[in-house]
Amino acid sequence: MKQQKYILPESEIPRQWYNLAPDLPTPLLPPLGPDANPISPEMLAPIFPMGLIEQEVSQERWIDIPEEILDILCRWRPTPLRRAVHLEKYLNTPARIYYKDESVSPAGSHKPNTAVVQAWYNKQEGIERLTTETGAGQWGSALAFSCSLLGLECKVFMVRISFEQKPFRRIMMQTWGASCVPSPSEETAAGRAVLEKMPDTPGSLGIAISEAVEQAVTDPSGKTRYSLGSVLNHVLMHQTIIGLEAKKQLALASETVPDVVIGCAGGGSNFSGLAFPFLLDKINGAEIEVIPTEPTACPTMTRGPFSYDFGDIAETTPLLPMHSLGHTFVPPPIHAGGLRYHGMAPLVSQTIVEGLSTPRAYNQMQCYESAVLWAQTEGVICAPETSHAIAAVIEQAKLAREEGKEKVIVFCFSGHGLMDLVGYEKYFKGELSDFSLPQEDLQTYLDAIANLPQPEIRKTGKW
Amino acid sequence: MKQQKYILPESEIPRQWYNLAPDLPTPLLPPLGPDANPISPEMLAPIFPMGLIEQEVSQERWIDIPEEILDILCRWRPTPLRRAVHLEKYLNTPARIYYKDESVSPAGSHKPNTAVVQAWYNKQEGIERLTTETGAGQWGSALAFSCSLLGLECKVFMVRISFEQKPFRRIMMQTWGASCVPSPSEETAAGRAVLEKMPDTPGSLGIAISEAVEQAVTDPSGKTRYSLGSVLNHVLMHQTIIGLEAKKQLALASETVPDVVIGCAGGGSNFSGLAFPFLLDKINGAEIEVIPTEPTACPTMTRGPFSYDFGDIAETTPLLPMHSLGHTFVPPPIHAGGLRYHGMAPLVSQTIVEGLSTPRAYNQMQCYESAVLWAQTEGVICAPETSHAIAAVIEQAKLAREEGKEKVIVFCFSGHGLMDLVGYEKYFKGELSDFSLPQEDLQTYLDAIANLPQPEIRKTGKW
């Protein structure tokens, strides 16, 4: 039995990104500054280049992809759309399962789809150096790769515990010429302040964000900017090339509109990349079930309220309208590090509020079980994040079998698991478990959100 | 500047393997048994299935690839041929550099090209279980992957020191359902004998081969066979799909015959896979420089004599006619584990003796320097083995610049380096060095070869 793959020629690569914002039934709420007033694009100029800020606030549905960016993306794009015929056979399902294989990029995930774009727009405006933060290193390695290709310097603040315990993506960053330091570091005021109080801290994404932003905005040359790998509107838009390609490839497979679209969501970027182009069809009347998936150990979308919250623990970001568990929430140590984020992209959050997408949460053990079944049928070892999409796919395929329906399921295979094998090892050894999060444990974090200013949220009757 | 890639549609995948043996100017010498007489195909039947033994001794130039095998290979084949325009630009060379990207397989290297085939032929003859040995795990993981796809059991004896120090490919094997044990083990007479004498031994490929062969030939059900990842004629032939695809892709790139063909060679399989189809053109009169590359720390082809030698330290294999440093030679601990083998495939060895290929050796530091330059120009992190091909490519590209010649260089990008990042880390930290091998240190091993029976070698005047 032959695995089917649908390869798009380079000439067919999408030449515009899709911006969901203007098609939302209700306009996006603005981010708020420290004074609880909406922040203006100009206030973001010390942090991001204007080219990206314009995209962040754009109400254009289609935005041209510069030719030079397409040239770089074509190093590994268009990515294959594959049909998982061996999993289908194993499950004895009438469903047809397609997956968009984003693991084929040199960094091993979908992240370079936006990293390359951000590096390019910064370079256009004379920026010479980008700073960012990274947890396990998925995003940091994608940005290091992209800066290497474009001749920009790259400085990555890596959460100290990951810097020490997960050296491999750090070595990837160094191989691509990036400078990678453990955070908190002595290089920034924010880092020094933390170290003075807690010299042995393992670090956190919140601290690392503060350090990266500080180095960007305080560079006296003005040639440094900051780069973020998910959550923001422009980042999600850059990822829509995934879904736009997938649509063309489904047509090659003689499929029309899929019945179910699935992606795992930490900050929301790979899910959005695949799903938003299909949401356009749904908004125009197509019947599509759109499912962002998350860990039960970090149930942002399924148990966090839609509200204004900070993007980081240190409260340095604007207040963003999003599903959130509270910015001080620290998820249990599941292996899907990229899904351990307290918030969800505002665009994704609003699709949930509008009823356009329906999130589901999966336990760690079910996800690893799904990942191993995937490896032994489809032959590829997936990232622990991606296993949260696969768990949902298997659930939907079984449902189709019970209903006797020939459903078409499409999901985003966001990354391979070759840098994450330690989690598999622990799973085989029986050292992993599920985590329950009793409501009383969550409540403290949720209470903190309720105490933040929520003016715009309150204004809109339907929120 | 756009990277150029040449994608072959699945319908264009080669449907026959190329067997170099009948085209060699002088017939291949036979393997010899313990009594120094040529061994017959039947003597191999307890170890390999007849379908593969027939290929091993075949004098047919073209051998059909079964359709079912093509279906499996098409999960990741045809692989891309890419042009390294960014490296060319960096080197300011008039050379056009093409690379066949074998890193895109699920196991990350060219090894599944033969692992899948071997598993399939075994399955046809009712075999239910394959045994093999592995060092760092490149081959073991490819066979585990292939057995998983075909529903065979897979038992891998992994050299103990690698089992303990390099867990990642072991976890890959386990994820694909293989059983992986450290060698020497208590499971075989060979393993127990070693453990009795040396309970703390780090193990060796030689011991692991003995264990794997023993388990295959002593299975009372007769349903177990042994599988080897390089060196043998049939293994090299399975890899020729690489070069046969590359030829079609060069035509897509409007190139005719290349000037230089390069591949790294440990046992010889990825080099042969790319080079043998081009050697056919060379035998027919084309001017092509064919370069197998190796580490100066294990200079099998450049300093080892062509002679009969054992394939393993334990002297359990037949005597094979090959370039060899002596079967008791233990190479210095360079990071390119796949190139640490004392011998070279008989077919490759004979191309050297015939003057059809010209081996070159490279130092470890030059190879890492080349690998980092590659990552920062072409964007992909290569395996340490592959860096030995890249070092030669850079040397040839500089030569073309000096000569002012528009040479076409093609090489095999045999694998990615994502499982081998520790070597890069040590390189960045300045912890690596080159190894010199004074002739007096080699001489003991070479003397041992001279004392082996060399009847067939002596018979042929030209050896």
XYZ file of N, CA, C and O in Angstrom, chain A residues 1-5 7 10 70-78 82 86 104 106-108 145 148-149 167-178 371-372 375-381 416 418-419 421-422 424-425 428-429, chain B residues 1-5 7 10 70-78 82 86 104 106-108 145 148-149 167-178 371-372 375-381 416 418-419 421-422 424-425 428-429:
440
model
N 0.850 -1.198 0.000
C 0.000 0.000 0.000
C 0.883 1.245 0.000
O 1.793 1.366 0.797
N 0.583 2.115 -0.896
C 1.462 3.254 -1.114
C 1.008 4.472 -0.321
O -0.165 4.833 -0.339
N 1.955 5.103 0.360
C 1.655 6.388 0.980
C 1.480 7.399 -0.136
O 2.229 7.373 -1.112
N 0.461 8.261 -0.003
C 0.258 9.249 -1.060
C 0.783 10.607 -0.606
O 0.525 11.036 0.502
N 1.528 11.252 -1.501
C 1.987 12.602 -1.164
C 1.682 13.533 -2.322
O 1.683 13.128 -3.480
N 2.817 16.961 -3.991
C 3.912 17.922 -4.064
C 3.472 19.080 -4.947
O 3.042 18.873 -6.081
N 7.257 24.663 -7.151
C 7.605 25.986 -6.616
C 6.790 27.097 -7.258
O 6.452 28.088 -6.619
N 10.037 34.784 -0.755
C 9.641 33.527 -1.414
C 10.866 32.711 -1.809
O 10.888 31.489 -1.670
N 11.901 33.417 -2.296
C 13.127 32.709 -2.686
C 13.713 31.941 -1.505
O 14.210 30.819 -1.663
N 13.675 32.555 -0.320
C 14.236 31.859 0.847
C 13.313 30.727 1.285
O 13.752 29.608 1.552
N 12.011 31.004 1.333
C 11.068 29.965 1.758
C 11.148 28.739 0.846
O 10.952 27.606 1.285
N 11.466 28.986 -0.436
C 11.525 27.871 -1.388
C 12.718 26.953 -1.155
O 12.863 25.936 -1.831
N 13.580 27.292 -0.196
C 14.612 26.311 0.156
C 13.973 25.017 0.657
O 14.541 23.947 0.494
N 12.839 25.128 1.344
C 12.177 23.895 1.808
C 10.676 23.866 1.484
O 10.005 22.883 1.703
N 10.123 24.951 0.947
C 8.711 25.009 0.594
C 8.566 24.906 -0.919
O 9.512 25.176 -1.629
N 7.358 24.594 -1.438
C 6.191 24.140 -0.687
C 6.493 22.823 0.024
O 7.199 21.978 -0.534
N 0.789 15.001 2.829
C 0.819 13.540 2.723
C -0.502 12.966 3.229
O -1.145 13.565 4.088
N -1.411 4.533 6.101
C -1.094 3.401 6.979
C -1.774 3.546 8.338
O -2.201 2.557 8.926
N 9.885 19.410 7.576
C 10.976 19.316 6.598
C 11.868 20.571 6.527
O 12.841 20.582 5.785
N 14.830 23.202 7.629
C 16.130 22.903 8.236
C 16.112 22.974 9.766
O 16.894 22.299 10.425
N 15.211 23.771 10.352
C 15.129 23.832 11.810
C 14.175 22.763 12.354
O 14.062 22.593 13.561
N 13.471 22.062 11.482
C 12.654 20.924 11.904
C 11.226 21.237 12.303
O 10.529 20.359 12.809
N 18.764 30.310 12.485
C 18.841 29.840 11.097
C 18.552 30.996 10.135
O 19.303 31.257 9.187
N 21.159 33.758 10.076
C 22.350 33.278 9.385
C 22.204 33.442 7.875
O 23.109 33.931 7.192
N 21.019 33.097 7.360
C 20.797 33.204 5.913
C 20.801 34.657 5.452
O 21.174 34.951 4.313
N 20.787 20.815 25.718
C 21.829 21.541 24.984
C 21.694 21.503 23.466
O 22.313 22.302 22.782
N 20.847 20.612 22.915
C 20.978 20.348 21.486
C 20.516 21.500 20.603
O 21.193 21.874 19.660
N 19.359 22.072 20.899
C 18.944 23.207 20.064
C 19.862 24.414 20.300
O 20.055 25.226 19.413
N 20.452 24.511 21.499
C 21.446 25.563 21.721
C 22.642 25.367 20.776
O 23.128 26.326 20.167
N 23.080 24.133 20.625
C 24.211 23.885 19.727
C 23.812 24.199 18.281
O 24.604 24.729 17.506
N 22.559 23.891 17.927
C 22.093 24.265 16.584
C 22.224 25.775 16.387
O 22.711 26.245 15.363
N 21.768 26.556 17.392
C 21.845 28.018 17.283
C 23.283 28.470 17.100
O 23.588 29.334 16.273
N 24.180 27.870 17.870
C 25.586 28.258 17.770
C 26.158 27.883 16.409
O 26.944 28.630 15.831
N 25.731 26.733 15.890
C 26.222 26.307 14.568
C 25.790 27.312 13.502
O 26.515 27.570 12.546
N 24.614 27.896 13.671
C 24.156 28.924 12.737
C 24.693 30.311 13.110
O 24.219 31.324 12.588
N 25.630 30.359 14.044
C 26.335 31.608 14.312
C 25.665 32.530 15.315
O 26.127 33.661 15.519
N 24.578 32.090 15.963
C 23.906 32.946 16.939
C 24.644 32.918 18.270
O 25.356 31.972 18.585
N 1.675 9.220 19.529
C 2.945 9.481 18.834
C 3.634 8.179 18.438
O 4.187 8.059 17.339
N 3.616 7.198 19.323
C 4.274 5.925 19.027
C 3.505 5.175 17.939
O 4.110 4.614 17.015
N 4.518 6.770 14.725
C 5.867 6.384 14.281
C 5.847 4.985 13.664
O 6.526 4.728 12.666
N 5.059 4.096 14.238
C 5.079 2.704 13.773
C 4.163 2.476 12.572
O 4.220 1.419 11.949
N 3.315 3.427 12.235
C 2.500 3.298 11.024
C 3.026 4.231 9.928
O 3.395 3.797 8.854
N 3.130 5.507 10.240
C 3.544 6.481 9.223
C 5.061 6.628 9.113
O 5.559 7.251 8.178
N 5.798 6.102 10.100
C 7.247 6.008 9.964
C 8.037 7.207 10.452
O 9.257 7.187 10.429
N 7.378 8.264 10.903
C 8.085 9.482 11.288
C 7.871 9.759 12.780
O 6.773 9.586 13.295
N 8.933 10.180 13.454
C 8.859 10.463 14.885
C 8.479 11.934 15.067
O 9.175 12.830 14.599
N 9.311 17.557 13.756
C 9.778 16.213 14.108
C 10.288 16.196 15.544
O 10.529 17.239 16.140
N 13.106 14.640 16.735
C 14.470 14.125 16.887
C 15.255 14.839 17.988
O 16.238 14.308 18.489
N 14.832 16.057 18.349
C 15.504 16.753 19.436
C 14.790 16.506 20.767
O 15.143 17.115 21.780
N 13.827 13.270 22.093
C 13.702 11.827 22.298
C 13.694 11.429 23.764
O 13.230 10.348 24.117
N 14.185 12.321 24.631
C 14.219 11.989 26.053
C 12.809 11.739 26.587
O 12.589 10.842 27.406
N 10.289 10.461 24.912
C 9.903 9.107 24.483
C 10.522 8.056 25.410
O 9.876 7.096 25.811
N 11.802 8.269 25.710
C 12.505 7.316 26.586
C 11.776 7.203 27.923
O 11.538 6.102 28.421
N 8.610 5.193 27.535
C 8.837 3.741 27.452
C 9.191 3.157 28.817
O 8.855 2.027 29.121
N 9.906 3.948 29.616
C 10.309 3.456 30.929
C 9.185 3.551 31.960
O 9.369 3.183 33.118
N 19.092 35.829 -3.867
C 19.578 34.729 -4.688
C 18.890 33.442 -4.274
O 18.822 33.119 -3.104
N 18.364 32.759 -5.236
C 17.517 31.621 -4.948
C 18.300 30.313 -4.989
O 19.060 30.068 -5.922
N 18.105 29.498 -3.952
C 18.651 28.148 -4.004
C 17.883 27.372 -5.058
O 16.672 27.526 -5.158
N 18.589 26.595 -5.854
C 17.884 25.835 -6.888
C 17.741 24.386 -6.454
O 18.677 23.772 -5.984
N 16.537 23.860 -6.616
C 16.358 22.435 -6.324
C 15.645 21.771 -7.484
O 14.845 22.388 -8.174
N 13.374 18.622 -8.403
C 12.496 17.601 -7.839
C 12.064 16.666 -8.961
O 11.569 17.118 -9.998
N 7.433 11.310 -8.705
C 7.477 9.890 -8.343
C 7.477 8.985 -9.566
O 8.099 7.928 -9.573
N 9.346 -0.022 -4.323
C 9.248 1.360 -4.821
C 8.183 2.133 -4.036
O 8.368 3.303 -3.701
N 7.062 1.458 -3.728
C 6.000 2.129 -2.965
C 6.513 2.613 -1.608
O 6.160 3.698 -1.154
N 7.346 1.795 -0.973
C 7.871 2.206 0.339
C 8.914 3.313 0.164
O 8.896 4.320 0.870
N 9.820 3.131 -0.798
C 10.865 4.148 -1.012
C 10.239 5.511 -1.325
O 10.790 6.560 -0.976
N 9.078 5.486 -1.989
C 8.440 6.754 -2.372
C 7.861 7.517 -1.177
O 7.361 8.626 -1.338
N 7.936 6.936 0.011
C 7.565 7.747 1.185
C 8.468 8.978 1.291
O 8.065 10.000 1.792
N 9.734 8.818 0.884
C 10.632 9.983 0.926
C 11.418 10.198 -0.365
O 12.116 11.196 -0.519
N 11.327 9.267 -1.306
C 12.022 9.403 -2.570
C 11.039 9.826 -3.660
O 9.843 9.608 -3.493
N 11.510 10.305 -4.823
C 12.891 10.708 -5.096
C 13.313 11.840 -4.152
O 12.512 12.711 -3.843
N 19.871 19.438 -5.000
C 19.898 20.881 -4.783
C 21.216 21.452 -5.302
O 22.232 20.769 -5.305
N 24.596 29.264 -2.471
C 25.109 30.172 -1.441
C 26.551 29.836 -1.070
O 27.358 30.721 -0.809
N 16.730 13.506 3.944
C 15.277 13.689 4.099
C 14.518 12.407 4.463
O 13.316 12.437 4.659
N 13.087 9.379 6.857
C 12.672 9.440 8.266
C 13.786 9.094 9.250
O 13.767 9.568 10.378
N 14.758 8.284 8.844
C 15.869 7.966 9.737
C 17.006 8.977 9.602
O 17.963 8.935 10.358
N 16.907 9.892 8.641
C 17.868 10.990 8.545
C 19.106 10.709 7.709
O 20.029 11.531 7.700
N 13.344 1.200 11.622
C 12.317 1.904 10.841
C 11.732 0.978 9.780
O 10.513 0.825 9.653
N 9.688 -1.924 11.116
C 8.409 -1.420 11.612
C 7.406 -1.296 10.464
O 6.250 -1.714 10.579
N 7.858 -0.763 9.335
C 6.955 -0.586 8.200
C 6.494 -1.927 7.626
O 5.389 -2.034 7.100
N 22.330 7.858 23.603
C 21.023 7.208 23.752
C 20.021 7.538 22.645
O 19.036 6.835 22.493
N 20.264 8.578 21.831
C 19.168 9.102 21.019
C 18.750 8.182 19.890
O 17.570 7.934 19.679
N 19.715 7.634 19.153
C 19.311 6.704 18.095
C 18.751 5.417 18.697
O 17.911 4.760 18.092
N 19.214 5.050 19.880
C 18.609 3.898 20.556
C 17.125 4.172 20.828
O 16.272 3.296 20.607
N 16.801 5.377 21.278
C 15.388 5.688 21.551
C 14.594 5.683 20.243
O 13.444 5.246 20.200
N 15.211 6.166 19.146
C 14.536 6.071 17.841
C 14.187 4.618 17.531
O 13.072 4.301 17.121
N 15.158 3.725 17.729
C 14.914 2.293 17.435
C 13.761 1.778 18.281
O 12.890 1.051 17.784
N 13.746 2.138 19.549
C 12.679 1.659 20.434
C 11.334 2.232 20.018
O 10.310 1.550 20.066
N 11.333 3.498 19.575
C 10.082 4.104 19.136
C 9.523 3.363 17.919
O 8.310 3.247 17.762
N 10.412 2.846 17.087
C 9.968 2.059 15.938
C 9.749 0.590 16.315
O 9.615 -0.268 15.437
N 9.785 0.300 17.604
C 9.402 -1.029 18.064
C 10.508 -2.064 18.084
O 10.247 -3.237 18.340
N 11.746 -1.672 17.809
C 12.848 -2.631 17.808
C 13.315 -2.916 19.234
O 13.137 -2.099 20.126
N 31.849 21.907 7.793
C 30.454 21.675 8.196
C 29.803 22.969 8.679
O 28.637 23.246 8.369
N 30.545 23.782 9.432
C 29.988 25.028 9.946
C 29.773 26.023 8.800
O 28.740 26.700 8.729
N 26.605 24.967 7.119
C 25.394 25.323 7.872
C 25.073 26.803 7.705
O 23.908 27.195 7.592
N 26.113 27.635 7.670
C 25.872 29.081 7.638
C 25.640 29.608 6.219
O 25.231 30.754 6.052
N 25.904 28.796 5.219
C 25.590 29.217 3.845
C 24.367 28.467 3.320
O 23.377 29.071 2.951
N 24.417 27.149 3.363
C 23.311 26.358 2.808
C 22.191 26.111 3.816
O 21.109 25.662 3.447
N 22.436 26.382 5.098
C 21.354 26.376 6.078
C 21.074 25.051 6.760
O 20.230 24.985 7.642
N 21.777 23.995 6.374
C 21.472 22.669 6.921
C 22.681 22.140 7.701
O 23.821 22.308 7.277
N 22.405 21.514 8.840
C 23.471 20.971 9.684
C 23.736 19.528 9.268
O 22.840 18.693 9.295
N 21.781 14.185 7.957
C 21.822 15.404 8.772
C 22.510 15.125 10.107
O 22.692 13.964 10.491
N 21.576 16.217 13.227
C 20.791 16.574 14.417
C 20.990 15.599 15.576
O 20.723 15.954 16.723
N 21.451 14.387 15.283
C 21.718 13.444 16.370
C 23.194 13.489 16.773
O 23.625 12.685 17.594
N 25.071 16.496 17.569
C 25.429 17.886 17.875
C 26.535 17.991 18.916
O 27.204 19.025 19.015
N 26.753 16.928 19.684
C 27.794 16.978 20.707
C 29.169 17.237 20.070
O 29.991 17.971 20.621
N 29.770 19.001 17.369
C 29.829 20.433 17.050
C 30.171 21.236 18.307
O 30.979 22.154 18.281
N 29.497 20.880 19.410
C 29.738 21.593 20.668
C 31.211 21.524 21.050
O 31.830 22.529 21.411
N 33.251 23.812 18.858
C 33.154 25.233 19.245
C 33.956 25.519 20.510
O 34.496 26.598 20.689
N 33.990 24.548 21.415
C 34.702 24.746 22.682
C 36.210 24.549 22.532
O 36.947 24.669 23.509
